[in-house]
JSON list of C-alpha atoms and ligand atoms in Angstrom, two decimals:
[
{"chain": "A", "resi": 1, "resn": "MET", "atom": "CA", "xyz": [-113.07, -56.98, -14.79]},
{"chain": "A", "resi": 2, "resn": "GLY", "atom": "CA", "xyz": [-109.80, -58.12, -13.36]},
{"chain": "A", "resi": 3, "resn": "SER", "atom": "CA", "xyz": [-107.91, -56.85, -16.35]},
{"chain": "A", "resi": 4, "resn": "GLY", "atom": "CA", "xyz": [-109.92, -53.60, -16.16]},
{"chain": "A", "resi": 5, "resn": "CYS", "atom": "CA", "xyz": [-108.78, -53.03, -12.57]},
{"chain": "A", "resi": 6, "resn": "SER", "atom": "CA", "xyz": [-105.27, -53.89, -13.53]},
{"chain": "A", "resi": 7, "resn": "LYS", "atom": "CA", "xyz": [-105.42, -51.45, -16.45]},
{"chain": "A", "resi": 8, "resn": "LYS", "atom": "CA", "xyz": [-106.76, -48.76, -14.19]},
{"chain": "A", "resi": 9, "resn": "THR", "atom": "CA", "xyz": [-103.85, -49.22, -11.80]},
{"chain": "A", "resi": 10, "resn": "THR", "atom": "CA", "xyz": [-101.44, -49.02, -14.66]},
{"chain": "A", "resi": 11, "resn": "ASP", "atom": "CA", "xyz": [-103.09, -45.84, -15.97]},
{"chain": "A", "resi": 12, "resn": "THR", "atom": "CA", "xyz": [-102.89, -44.20, -12.54]},
{"chain": "A", "resi": 13, "resn": "THR", "atom": "CA", "xyz": [-99.24, -45.03, -12.30]},
{"chain": "A", "resi": 14, "resn": "LEU", "atom": "CA", "xyz": [-98.59, -43.66, -15.73]},
{"chain": "A", "resi": 15, "resn": "ALA", "atom": "CA", "xyz": [-100.62, -40.57, -14.94]},
{"chain": "A", "resi": 16, "resn": "LEU", "atom": "CA", "xyz": [-98.52, -39.91, -11.86]},
{"chain": "A", "resi": 17, "resn": "THR", "atom": "CA", "xyz": [-95.25, -40.49, -13.60]},
{"chain": "A", "resi": 18, "resn": "PRO", "atom": "CA", "xyz": [-94.95, -37.10, -15.33]},
{"chain": "A", "resi": 19, "resn": "THR", "atom": "CA", "xyz": [-95.87, -35.24, -12.13]},
{"chain": "A", "resi": 20, "resn": "THR", "atom": "CA", "xyz": [-93.29, -37.16, -10.12]},
{"chain": "A", "resi": 21, "resn": "VAL", "atom": "CA", "xyz": [-90.60, -36.58, -12.70]},
{"chain": "A", "resi": 22, "resn": "SER", "atom": "CA", "xyz": [-91.27, -32.86, -13.13]},
{"chain": "A", "resi": 23, "resn": "LYS", "atom": "CA", "xyz": [-91.47, -32.14, -9.37]},
{"chain": "A", "resi": 24, "resn": "PRO", "atom": "CA", "xyz": [-87.77, -31.60, -8.56]},
{"chain": "A", "resi": 25, "resn": "ALA", "atom": "CA", "xyz": [-87.00, -28.63, -10.78]},
{"chain": "A", "resi": 26, "resn": "PRO", "atom": "CA", "xyz": [-83.87, -29.33, -12.79]},
{"chain": "A", "resi": 27, "resn": "VAL", "atom": "CA", "xyz": [-80.99, -27.32, -11.33]},
{"chain": "A", "resi": 28, "resn": "PRO", "atom": "CA", "xyz": [-78.80, -25.95, -14.09]},
{"chain": "A", "resi": 29, "resn": "LYS", "atom": "CA", "xyz": [-75.22, -27.05, -13.49]},
{"chain": "A", "resi": 30, "resn": "THR", "atom": "CA", "xyz": [-73.82, -23.87, -14.87]},
{"chain": "A", "resi": 31, "resn": "ALA", "atom": "CA", "xyz": [-75.91, -20.72, -14.59]},
{"chain": "A", "resi": 32, "resn": "GLU", "atom": "CA", "xyz": [-76.10, -18.56, -17.67]},
{"chain": "A", "resi": 33, "resn": "CYS", "atom": "CA", "xyz": [-73.59, -15.70, -17.54]},
{"chain": "A", "resi": 34, "resn": "LEU", "atom": "CA", "xyz": [-75.38, -12.39, -18.21]},
{"chain": "A", "resi": 35, "resn": "LYS", "atom": "CA", "xyz": [-72.25, -10.27, -18.43]},
{"chain": "A", "resi": 36, "resn": "SER", "atom": "CA", "xyz": [-72.82, -9.44, -22.12]},
{"chain": "A", "resi": 37, "resn": "VAL", "atom": "CA", "xyz": [-76.41, -8.42, -21.28]},
{"chain": "A", "resi": 38, "resn": "CYS", "atom": "CA", "xyz": [-75.13, -6.11, -18.55]},
{"chain": "A", "resi": 39, "resn": "VAL", "atom": "CA", "xyz": [-72.54, -4.66, -20.95]},
{"chain": "A", "resi": 40, "resn": "ALA", "atom": "CA", "xyz": [-75.37, -3.97, -23.43]},
{"chain": "A", "resi": 41, "resn": "TYR", "atom": "CA", "xyz": [-77.39, -2.27, -20.65]},
{"chain": "A", "resi": 42, "resn": "LEU", "atom": "CA", "xyz": [-74.38, -0.19, -19.60]},
{"chain": "A", "resi": 43, "resn": "LYS", "atom": "CA", "xyz": [-73.98, 1.05, -23.19]},
{"chain": "A", "resi": 44, "resn": "LYS", "atom": "CA", "xyz": [-77.64, 2.09, -23.23]},
{"chain": "A", "resi": 45, "resn": "LEU", "atom": "CA", "xyz": [-77.05, 4.24, -20.11]},
{"chain": "A", "resi": 46, "resn": "LYS", "atom": "CA", "xyz": [-74.71, 6.35, -22.27]},
{"chain": "A", "resi": 47, "resn": "LEU", "atom": "CA", "xyz": [-72.30, 7.14, -19.43]},
{"chain": "A", "resi": 48, "resn": "ASN", "atom": "CA", "xyz": [-68.96, 8.64, -20.38]},
{"chain": "A", "resi": 49, "resn": "ILE", "atom": "CA", "xyz": [-66.61, 5.73, -21.07]},
{"chain": "A", "resi": 50, "resn": "LYS", "atom": "CA", "xyz": [-63.76, 7.73, -19.54]},
{"chain": "A", "resi": 51, "resn": "TYR", "atom": "CA", "xyz": [-65.26, 7.15, -16.08]},
{"chain": "A", "resi": 52, "resn": "PHE", "atom": "CA", "xyz": [-64.50, 3.45, -16.32]},
{"chain": "A", "resi": 53, "resn": "ASN", "atom": "CA", "xyz": [-61.49, 1.22, -15.83]},
{"chain": "A", "resi": 54, "resn": "ARG", "atom": "CA", "xyz": [-62.02, -2.08, -17.66]},
{"chain": "A", "resi": 55, "resn": "LYS", "atom": "CA", "xyz": [-59.10, -3.71, -15.87]},
{"chain": "A", "resi": 56, "resn": "ARG", "atom": "CA", "xyz": [-61.17, -3.92, -12.72]},
{"chain": "A", "resi": 57, "resn": "ASN", "atom": "CA", "xyz": [-64.29, -5.44, -14.35]},
{"chain": "A", "resi": 58, "resn": "LYS", "atom": "CA", "xyz": [-65.42, -8.68, -12.73]},
{"chain": "A", "resi": 59, "resn": "CYS", "atom": "CA", "xyz": [-68.44, -10.94, -13.14]},
{"chain": "A", "resi": 60, "resn": "TYR", "atom": "CA", "xyz": [-69.88, -12.55, -10.01]},
{"chain": "A", "resi": 61, "resn": "CYS", "atom": "CA", "xyz": [-72.42, -14.84, -11.71]},
{"chain": "A", "resi": 62, "resn": "ALA", "atom": "CA", "xyz": [-72.55, -18.50, -10.63]},
{"chain": "A", "resi": 63, "resn": "SER", "atom": "CA", "xyz": [-70.46, -19.51, -13.66]},
{"chain": "A", "resi": 64, "resn": "CYS", "atom": "CA", "xyz": [-67.72, -16.93, -13.26]},
{"chain": "A", "resi": 65, "resn": "TYR", "atom": "CA", "xyz": [-67.65, -16.96, -9.41]},
{"chain": "A", "resi": 66, "resn": "ASP", "atom": "CA", "xyz": [-68.58, -20.46, -8.33]},
{"chain": "A", "resi": 67, "resn": "SER", "atom": "CA", "xyz": [-70.11, -21.68, -5.08]},
{"chain": "A", "resi": 68, "resn": "THR", "atom": "CA", "xyz": [-66.76, -22.75, -3.57]},
{"chain": "A", "resi": 69, "resn": "GLN", "atom": "CA", "xyz": [-65.58, -19.12, -3.44]},
{"chain": "A", "resi": 70, "resn": "PRO", "atom": "CA", "xyz": [-66.26, -16.93, -0.39]},
{"chain": "A", "resi": 71, "resn": "ASN", "atom": "CA", "xyz": [-69.61, -15.20, 0.21]},
{"chain": "A", "resi": 72, "resn": "VAL", "atom": "CA", "xyz": [-68.08, -12.70, 2.58]},
{"chain": "A", "resi": 73, "resn": "LEU", "atom": "CA", "xyz": [-64.79, -10.82, 2.35]},
{"chain": "A", "resi": 74, "resn": "THR", "atom": "CA", "xyz": [-63.03, -8.41, 4.71]},
{"chain": "A", "resi": 75, "resn": "ALA", "atom": "CA", "xyz": [-61.81, -4.85, 4.18]},
{"chain": "A", "resi": 76, "resn": "ALA", "atom": "CA", "xyz": [-60.34, -2.79, 7.00]},
{"chain": "A", "resi": 77, "resn": "ASN", "atom": "CA", "xyz": [-61.09, -5.70, 9.36]},
{"chain": "A", "resi": 78, "resn": "THR", "atom": "CA", "xyz": [-64.77, -5.46, 8.54]},
{"chain": "A", "resi": 79, "resn": "LYS", "atom": "CA", "xyz": [-66.94, -7.92, 6.66]},
{"chain": "A", "resi": 80, "resn": "TYR", "atom": "CA", "xyz": [-68.82, -7.18, 3.44]},
{"chain": "A", "resi": 81, "resn": "THR", "atom": "CA", "xyz": [-70.76, -9.45, 1.10]},
{"chain": "A", "resi": 82, "resn": "VAL", "atom": "CA", "xyz": [-69.44, -10.57, -2.26]},
{"chain": "A", "resi": 83, "resn": "PRO", "atom": "CA", "xyz": [-71.92, -9.23, -4.85]},
{"chain": "A", "resi": 84, "resn": "ARG", "atom": "CA", "xyz": [-72.95, -12.64, -6.12]},
{"chain": "A", "resi": 85, "resn": "GLY", "atom": "CA", "xyz": [-75.10, -12.44, -9.23]},
{"chain": "A", "resi": 86, "resn": "TRP", "atom": "CA", "xyz": [-73.87, -8.95, -10.18]},
{"chain": "A", "resi": 87, "resn": "VAL", "atom": "CA", "xyz": [-71.42, -7.75, -12.82]},
{"chain": "A", "resi": 88, "resn": "ALA", "atom": "CA", "xyz": [-68.86, -5.23, -11.56]},
{"chain": "A", "resi": 89, "resn": "PHE", "atom": "CA", "xyz": [-67.59, -2.49, -13.89]},
{"chain": "A", "resi": 90, "resn": "GLY", "atom": "CA", "xyz": [-64.46, -0.72, -12.54]},
{"chain": "A", "resi": 91, "resn": "ILE", "atom": "CA", "xyz": [-64.73, 3.04, -12.09]},
{"chain": "A", "resi": 92, "resn": "GLN", "atom": "CA", "xyz": [-61.71, 5.31, -12.41]},
{"chain": "A", "resi": 93, "resn": "VAL", "atom": "CA", "xyz": [-60.56, 6.47, -9.02]},
{"chain": "A", "resi": 94, "resn": "ASP", "atom": "CA", "xyz": [-58.35, 9.52, -8.53]},
{"chain": "A", "resi": 95, "resn": "ASN", "atom": "CA", "xyz": [-54.92, 7.94, -8.06]},
{"chain": "A", "resi": 96, "resn": "ALA", "atom": "CA", "xyz": [-53.43, 10.66, -5.86]},
{"chain": "A", "resi": 97, "resn": "PHE", "atom": "CA", "xyz": [-56.45, 10.59, -3.59]},
{"chain": "A", "resi": 98, "resn": "ALA", "atom": "CA", "xyz": [-56.52, 6.80, -3.40]},
{"chain": "A", "resi": 99, "resn": "THR", "atom": "CA", "xyz": [-52.83, 6.55, -2.64]},
{"chain": "A", "resi": 100, "resn": "SER", "atom": "CA", "xyz": [-52.58, 9.35, -0.09]},
{"chain": "A", "resi": 101, "resn": "ASN", "atom": "CA", "xyz": [-55.61, 8.05, 1.81]},
{"chain": "A", "resi": 102, "resn": "LYS", "atom": "CA", "xyz": [-54.73, 4.34, 1.29]},
{"chain": "A", "resi": 103, "resn": "ILE", "atom": "CA", "xyz": [-58.37, 3.74, 0.50]},
{"chain": "A", "resi": 104, "resn": "PHE", "atom": "CA", "xyz": [-57.75, 0.21, -0.86]},
{"chain": "A", "resi": 105, "resn": "ASP", "atom": "CA", "xyz": [-55.95, -0.78, 2.36]},
{"chain": "A", "resi": 106, "resn": "ASN", "atom": "CA", "xyz": [-57.62, 1.10, 5.12]},
{"chain": "A", "resi": 107, "resn": "TRP", "atom": "CA", "xyz": [-61.20, 1.93, 4.07]},
{"chain": "A", "resi": 108, "resn": "TYR", "atom": "CA", "xyz": [-64.32, -0.18, 4.33]},
{"chain": "A", "resi": 109, "resn": "THR", "atom": "CA", "xyz": [-66.03, -1.70, 1.30]},
{"chain": "A", "resi": 110, "resn": "THR", "atom": "CA", "xyz": [-69.70, -0.67, 1.16]},
{"chain": "A", "resi": 111, "resn": "PHE", "atom": "CA", "xyz": [-72.61, -0.56, -1.24]},
{"chain": "A", "resi": 112, "resn": "PHE", "atom": "CA", "xyz": [-74.84, 2.32, -2.26]},
{"chain": "A", "resi": 113, "resn": "GLY", "atom": "CA", "xyz": [-78.09, 1.37, -4.04]},
{"chain": "A", "resi": 114, "resn": "THR", "atom": "CA", "xyz": [-79.27, 3.92, -6.59]},
{"chain": "A", "resi": 115, "resn": "SER", "atom": "CA", "xyz": [-81.06, 4.35, -9.90]},
{"chain": "A", "resi": 116, "resn": "LYS", "atom": "CA", "xyz": [-79.77, 4.81, -13.42]},
{"chain": "A", "resi": 117, "resn": "ASP", "atom": "CA", "xyz": [-80.74, 8.51, -13.63]},
{"chain": "A", "resi": 118, "resn": "LYS", "atom": "CA", "xyz": [-78.38, 9.36, -10.75]},
{"chain": "A", "resi": 119, "resn": "LEU", "atom": "CA", "xyz": [-75.27, 7.49, -11.97]},
{"chain": "A", "resi": 120, "resn": "GLU", "atom": "CA", "xyz": [-73.82, 10.18, -14.20]},
{"chain": "A", "resi": 121, "resn": "ASP", "atom": "CA", "xyz": [-73.99, 12.82, -11.46]},
{"chain": "A", "resi": 122, "resn": "ILE", "atom": "CA", "xyz": [-72.56, 10.57, -8.76]},
{"chain": "A", "resi": 123, "resn": "ILE", "atom": "CA", "xyz": [-69.70, 9.12, -10.81]},
{"chain": "A", "resi": 124, "resn": "ARG", "atom": "CA", "xyz": [-68.68, 12.52, -12.18]},
{"chain": "A", "resi": 125, "resn": "ASN", "atom": "CA", "xyz": [-68.71, 13.85, -8.60]},
{"chain": "A", "resi": 126, "resn": "ARG", "atom": "CA", "xyz": [-66.24, 11.09, -7.53]},
{"chain": "A", "resi": 127, "resn": "PHE", "atom": "CA", "xyz": [-67.94, 10.89, -4.12]},
{"chain": "A", "resi": 128, "resn": "ILE", "atom": "CA", "xyz": [-71.49, 10.02, -3.12]},
{"chain": "A", "resi": 129, "resn": "PRO", "atom": "CA", "xyz": [-73.09, 13.46, -2.83]},
{"chain": "A", "resi": 130, "resn": "PHE", "atom": "CA", "xyz": [-75.33, 14.55, 0.03]},
{"chain": "A", "resi": 131, "resn": "PRO", "atom": "CA", "xyz": [-78.98, 15.29, -0.61]},
{"chain": "A", "resi": 132, "resn": "GLY", "atom": "CA", "xyz": [-79.28, 18.93, -1.70]},
{"chain": "A", "resi": 133, "resn": "ASP", "atom": "CA", "xyz": [-75.69, 19.15, -2.99]},
{"chain": "A", "resi": 134, "resn": "HIS", "atom": "CA", "xyz": [-75.14, 21.31, -6.05]},
{"chain": "A", "resi": 135, "resn": "LEU", "atom": "CA", "xyz": [-73.77, 19.22, -8.87]},
{"chain": "A", "resi": 136, "resn": "LEU", "atom": "CA", "xyz": [-71.38, 19.96, -11.71]},
{"chain": "A", "resi": 137, "resn": "SER", "atom": "CA", "xyz": [-74.29, 19.37, -14.11]},
{"chain": "A", "resi": 138, "resn": "GLY", "atom": "CA", "xyz": [-75.97, 22.46, -12.58]},
{"chain": "A", "resi": 139, "resn": "GLY", "atom": "CA", "xyz": [-78.67, 20.39, -10.92]},
{"chain": "A", "resi": 140, "resn": "THR", "atom": "CA", "xyz": [-79.20, 19.41, -7.31]},
{"chain": "A", "resi": 141, "resn": "PHE", "atom": "CA", "xyz": [-78.75, 15.93, -5.88]},
{"chain": "A", "resi": 142, "resn": "VAL", "atom": "CA", "xyz": [-82.15, 14.69, -4.75]},
{"chain": "A", "resi": 143, "resn": "LEU", "atom": "CA", "xyz": [-82.77, 11.66, -2.54]},
{"chain": "A", "resi": 144, "resn": "ASN", "atom": "CA", "xyz": [-86.29, 11.06, -1.26]},
{"chain": "A", "resi": 145, "resn": "LEU", "atom": "CA", "xyz": [-85.18, 9.90, 2.18]},
{"chain": "A", "resi": 146, "resn": "PRO", "atom": "CA", "xyz": [-86.43, 11.30, 5.50]},
{"chain": "A", "resi": 147, "resn": "ASP", "atom": "CA", "xyz": [-82.86, 12.01, 6.66]},
{"chain": "A", "resi": 148, "resn": "GLN", "atom": "CA", "xyz": [-81.28, 14.57, 4.33]},
{"chain": "A", "resi": 149, "resn": "ASN", "atom": "CA", "xyz": [-78.09, 15.04, 6.40]},
{"chain": "A", "resi": 150, "resn": "HIS", "atom": "CA", "xyz": [-76.33, 11.73, 5.95]},
{"chain": "A", "resi": 151, "resn": "VAL", "atom": "CA", "xyz": [-75.17, 9.33, 3.25]},
{"chain": "A", "resi": 152, "resn": "TYR", "atom": "CA", "xyz": [-76.50, 5.80, 3.84]},
{"chain": "A", "resi": 153, "resn": "THR", "atom": "CA", "xyz": [-74.56, 2.73, 2.76]},
{"chain": "A", "resi": 154, "resn": "SER", "atom": "CA", "xyz": [-74.41, -0.94, 3.73]},
{"chain": "A", "resi": 155, "resn": "PRO", "atom": "CA", "xyz": [-71.73, -3.66, 3.84]},
{"chain": "A", "resi": 156, "resn": "SER", "atom": "CA", "xyz": [-74.41, -5.93, 2.39]},
{"chain": "A", "resi": 157, "resn": "ILE", "atom": "CA", "xyz": [-75.28, -5.97, -1.32]},
{"chain": "A", "resi": 158, "resn": "ASN", "atom": "CA", "xyz": [-78.59, -7.55, -0.32]},
{"chain": "A", "resi": 159, "resn": "TYR", "atom": "CA", "xyz": [-79.53, -4.60, 1.91]},
{"chain": "A", "resi": 160, "resn": "ALA", "atom": "CA", "xyz": [-78.26, -1.95, -0.53]},
{"chain": "A", "resi": 161, "resn": "SER", "atom": "CA", "xyz": [-80.32, -3.40, -3.38]},
{"chain": "A", "resi": 162, "resn": "LEU", "atom": "CA", "xyz": [-83.69, -3.24, -1.64]},
{"chain": "A", "resi": 163, "resn": "GLU", "atom": "CA", "xyz": [-86.09, -1.81, -4.18]},
{"chain": "A", "resi": 164, "resn": "HIS", "atom": "CA", "xyz": [-87.04, 1.36, -2.30]},
{"chain": "A", "resi": 165, "resn": "VAL", "atom": "CA", "xyz": [-83.49, 2.66, -2.82]},
{"chain": "A", "resi": 166, "resn": "CYS", "atom": "CA", "xyz": [-82.58, 0.56, -5.87]},
{"chain": "A", "resi": 167, "resn": "PRO", "atom": "CA", "xyz": [-85.56, 0.47, -8.22]},
{"chain": "A", "resi": 168, "resn": "ILE", "atom": "CA", "xyz": [-85.97, -2.08, -10.98]},
{"chain": "A", "resi": 169, "resn": "ASP", "atom": "CA", "xyz": [-85.53, -0.88, -14.56]},
{"chain": "A", "resi": 170, "resn": "THR", "atom": "CA", "xyz": [-87.02, -3.15, -17.19]},
{"chain": "A", "resi": 171, "resn": "MET", "atom": "CA", "xyz": [-85.39, -3.19, -20.60]},
{"chain": "A", "resi": 172, "resn": "THR", "atom": "CA", "xyz": [-85.38, -5.48, -23.60]},
{"chain": "A", "resi": 173, "resn": "ILE", "atom": "CA", "xyz": [-81.97, -6.57, -24.88]},
{"chain": "A", "resi": 174, "resn": "ASP", "atom": "CA", "xyz": [-81.79, -8.61, -28.11]},
{"chain": "A", "resi": 175, "resn": "GLY", "atom": "CA", "xyz": [-85.47, -9.49, -27.90]},
{"chain": "A", "resi": 176, "resn": "THR", "atom": "CA", "xyz": [-85.40, -10.66, -24.25]},
{"chain": "A", "resi": 177, "resn": "SER", "atom": "CA", "xyz": [-86.87, -8.63, -21.40]},
{"chain": "A", "resi": 178, "resn": "TYR", "atom": "CA", "xyz": [-84.79, -8.19, -18.25]},
{"chain": "A", "resi": 179, "resn": "ASP", "atom": "CA", "xyz": [-85.13, -6.47, -14.85]},
{"chain": "A", "resi": 180, "resn": "PHE", "atom": "CA", "xyz": [-81.99, -4.44, -14.12]},
{"chain": "A", "resi": 181, "resn": "GLN", "atom": "CA", "xyz": [-80.72, -2.85, -10.91]},
{"chain": "A", "resi": 182, "resn": "VAL", "atom": "CA", "xyz": [-77.68, -0.69, -10.28]},
{"chain": "A", "resi": 183, "resn": "VAL", "atom": "CA", "xyz": [-75.57, -0.39, -7.11]},
{"chain": "A", "resi": 184, "resn": "LEU", "atom": "CA", "xyz": [-72.28, 1.46, -6.56]},
{"chain": "A", "resi": 185, "resn": "GLN", "atom": "CA", "xyz": [-69.61, -0.50, -4.75]},
{"chain": "A", "resi": 186, "resn": "CYS", "atom": "CA", "xyz": [-67.58, 2.02, -2.75]},
{"chain": "A", "resi": 187, "resn": "LYS", "atom": "CA", "xyz": [-64.58, 2.50, -0.52]},
{"chain": "A", "resi": 188, "resn": "GLN", "atom": "CA", "xyz": [-65.65, 4.30, 2.62]},
{"chain": "A", "resi": 189, "resn": "ASN", "atom": "CA", "xyz": [-63.62, 6.17, 5.22]},
{"chain": "A", "resi": 190, "resn": "PRO", "atom": "CA", "xyz": [-64.09, 4.35, 8.55]},
{"chain": "A", "resi": 191, "resn": "ALA", "atom": "CA", "xyz": [-64.06, 7.65, 10.46]},
{"chain": "A", "resi": 192, "resn": "ASP", "atom": "CA", "xyz": [-67.46, 8.75, 11.72]},
{"chain": "A", "resi": 193, "resn": "VAL", "atom": "CA", "xyz": [-69.50, 5.85, 10.40]},
{"chain": "A", "resi": 194, "resn": "GLN", "atom": "CA", "xyz": [-72.55, 5.05, 12.52]},
{"chain": "A", "resi": 195, "resn": "LYS", "atom": "CA", "xyz": [-73.70, 1.43, 12.22]},
{"chain": "A", "resi": 196, "resn": "LEU", "atom": "CA", "xyz": [-77.40, 0.93, 12.75]},
{"chain": "A", "resi": 197, "resn": "ARG", "atom": "CA", "xyz": [-79.80, -1.99, 12.93]},
{"chain": "A", "resi": 198, "resn": "SER", "atom": "CA", "xyz": [-81.33, -3.07, 9.65]},
{"chain": "A", "resi": 199, "resn": "GLY", "atom": "CA", "xyz": [-84.66, -1.43, 8.90]},
{"chain": "A", "resi": 200, "resn": "LYS", "atom": "CA", "xyz": [-85.82, -4.80, 7.58]},
{"chain": "A", "resi": 201, "resn": "PRO", "atom": "CA", "xyz": [-84.92, -8.03, 9.33]},
{"chain": "A", "resi": 202, "resn": "LYS", "atom": "CA", "xyz": [-83.30, -11.02, 7.62]},
{"chain": "A", "resi": 203, "resn": "VAL", "atom": "CA", "xyz": [-82.48, -9.25, 4.39]},
{"chain": "A", "resi": 204, "resn": "CYS", "atom": "CA", "xyz": [-78.95, -10.65, 4.33]},
{"chain": "A", "resi": 205, "resn": "LYS", "atom": "CA", "xyz": [-78.11, -14.22, 5.28]},
{"chain": "A", "resi": 206, "resn": "TYR", "atom": "CA", "xyz": [-74.43, -13.49, 5.63]},
{"chain": "A", "resi": 207, "resn": "LEU", "atom": "CA", "xyz": [-74.25, -10.41, 7.85]},
{"chain": "A", "resi": 208, "resn": "SER", "atom": "CA", "xyz": [-75.99, -9.57, 11.14]},
{"chain": "A", "resi": 209, "resn": "ASP", "atom": "CA", "xyz": [-79.11, -7.39, 11.21]},
{"chain": "A", "resi": 210, "resn": "ALA", "atom": "CA", "xyz": [-77.59, -5.53, 14.14]},
{"chain": "A", "resi": 211, "resn": "ASP", "atom": "CA", "xyz": [-75.36, -3.24, 12.06]},
{"chain": "A", "resi": 212, "resn": "LEU", "atom": "CA", "xyz": [-76.43, -3.50, 8.44]},
{"chain": "A", "resi": 213, "resn": "GLN", "atom": "CA", "xyz": [-77.37, 0.13, 7.84]},
{"chain": "A", "resi": 214, "resn": "TRP", "atom": "CA", "xyz": [-74.48, 2.59, 7.94]},
{"chain": "A", "resi": 215, "resn": "LYS", "atom": "CA", "xyz": [-74.62, 6.37, 7.84]},
{"chain": "A", "resi": 216, "resn": "THR", "atom": "CA", "xyz": [-72.08, 9.14, 7.78]},
{"chain": "A", "resi": 217, "resn": "ASP", "atom": "CA", "xyz": [-72.12, 12.93, 7.78]},
{"chain": "A", "resi": 218, "resn": "GLN", "atom": "CA", "xyz": [-68.54, 13.15, 6.47]},
{"chain": "A", "resi": 219, "resn": "ARG", "atom": "CA", "xyz": [-68.14, 14.72, 3.07]},
{"chain": "A", "resi": 220, "resn": "SER", "atom": "CA", "xyz": [-65.89, 13.09, 0.48]},
{"chain": "A", "resi": 221, "resn": "SER", "atom": "CA", "xyz": [-65.83, 9.88, 2.48]},
{"chain": "A", "resi": 222, "resn": "VAL", "atom": "CA", "xyz": [-67.65, 7.44, 0.14]},
{"chain": "A", "resi": 223, "resn": "VAL", "atom": "CA", "xyz": [-65.86, 6.83, -3.16]},
{"chain": "A", "resi": 224, "resn": "PRO", "atom": "CA", "xyz": [-67.48, 4.67, -5.85]},
{"chain": "A", "resi": 225, "resn": "THR", "atom": "CA", "xyz": [-65.03, 2.08, -7.20]},
{"chain": "A", "resi": 226, "resn": "HIS", "atom": "CA", "xyz": [-67.38, -0.18, -9.21]},
{"chain": "A", "resi": 227, "resn": "LEU", "atom": "CA", "xyz": [-70.73, 0.09, -10.90]},
{"chain": "A", "resi": 228, "resn": "LEU", "atom": "CA", "xyz": [-72.61, -3.12, -10.21]},
{"chain": "A", "resi": 229, "resn": "ILE", "atom": "CA", "xyz": [-75.34, -4.18, -12.59]},
{"chain": "A", "resi": 230, "resn": "ARG", "atom": "CA", "xyz": [-77.68, -7.14, -12.07]},
{"chain": "A", "resi": 231, "resn": "ALA", "atom": "CA", "xyz": [-79.83, -8.55, -14.83]},
{"chain": "A", "resi": 232, "resn": "LYS", "atom": "CA", "xyz": [-82.69, -10.96, -14.19]},
{"chain": "A", "resi": 233, "resn": "LYS", "atom": "CA", "xyz": [-84.71, -12.49, -16.99]},
{"chain": "A", "resi": 234, "resn": "ARG", "atom": "CA", "xyz": [-88.37, -11.57, -16.63]},
{"chain": "B", "resi": 301, "resn": "ZN", "atom": "ZN1", "xyz": [-70.45, -14.38, -15.50]}
]
């Protein structure tokens, strides 16, 4: 009997052991870099390669951009989030325009969440179009937003990638299924930018809700400089 009780205690301890061990989920020391997966996705989008400038590509995954590096940077004395977890593909910017307007010195850095079907039109246009704009492709730029008279951006990648403006596209690459999102990182003319309270609270842990949603009615004032792609394993 005594040995039975003792055995029972031992069994219980053993039974608990696997639970106790598996509870703290192992944290991978180096996250897997998904740059090659994002490159494969970009190829599938079949965008004209001439739009891109490989010299300005940069991966912000946890391996390539580690936790000791800043979460927030400043452009034109204004904070914006580093797009952690995204891969940035440099977009060709008109040199004369960039130089004469000093966009890399004096303009804000902002993010514009979008979907893959709009990328070709926007990048070819060189500026974020306004809803209803006639495009070089012969089509019309359509955004299903209540306000059709402004372009909306955000200094926060977290706000710009909310799914209602930045839908998830699921695709299988080399036998693995991923959820992809696309955002355009832009330089934005500081003139006539209205900064509004976030429509959703606590979306970004780095920037204040008070002025997370920006809008402008200025044409040619938001220039895409990078296509950001994020892949998440399903
Ligand atoms: Zn990486």
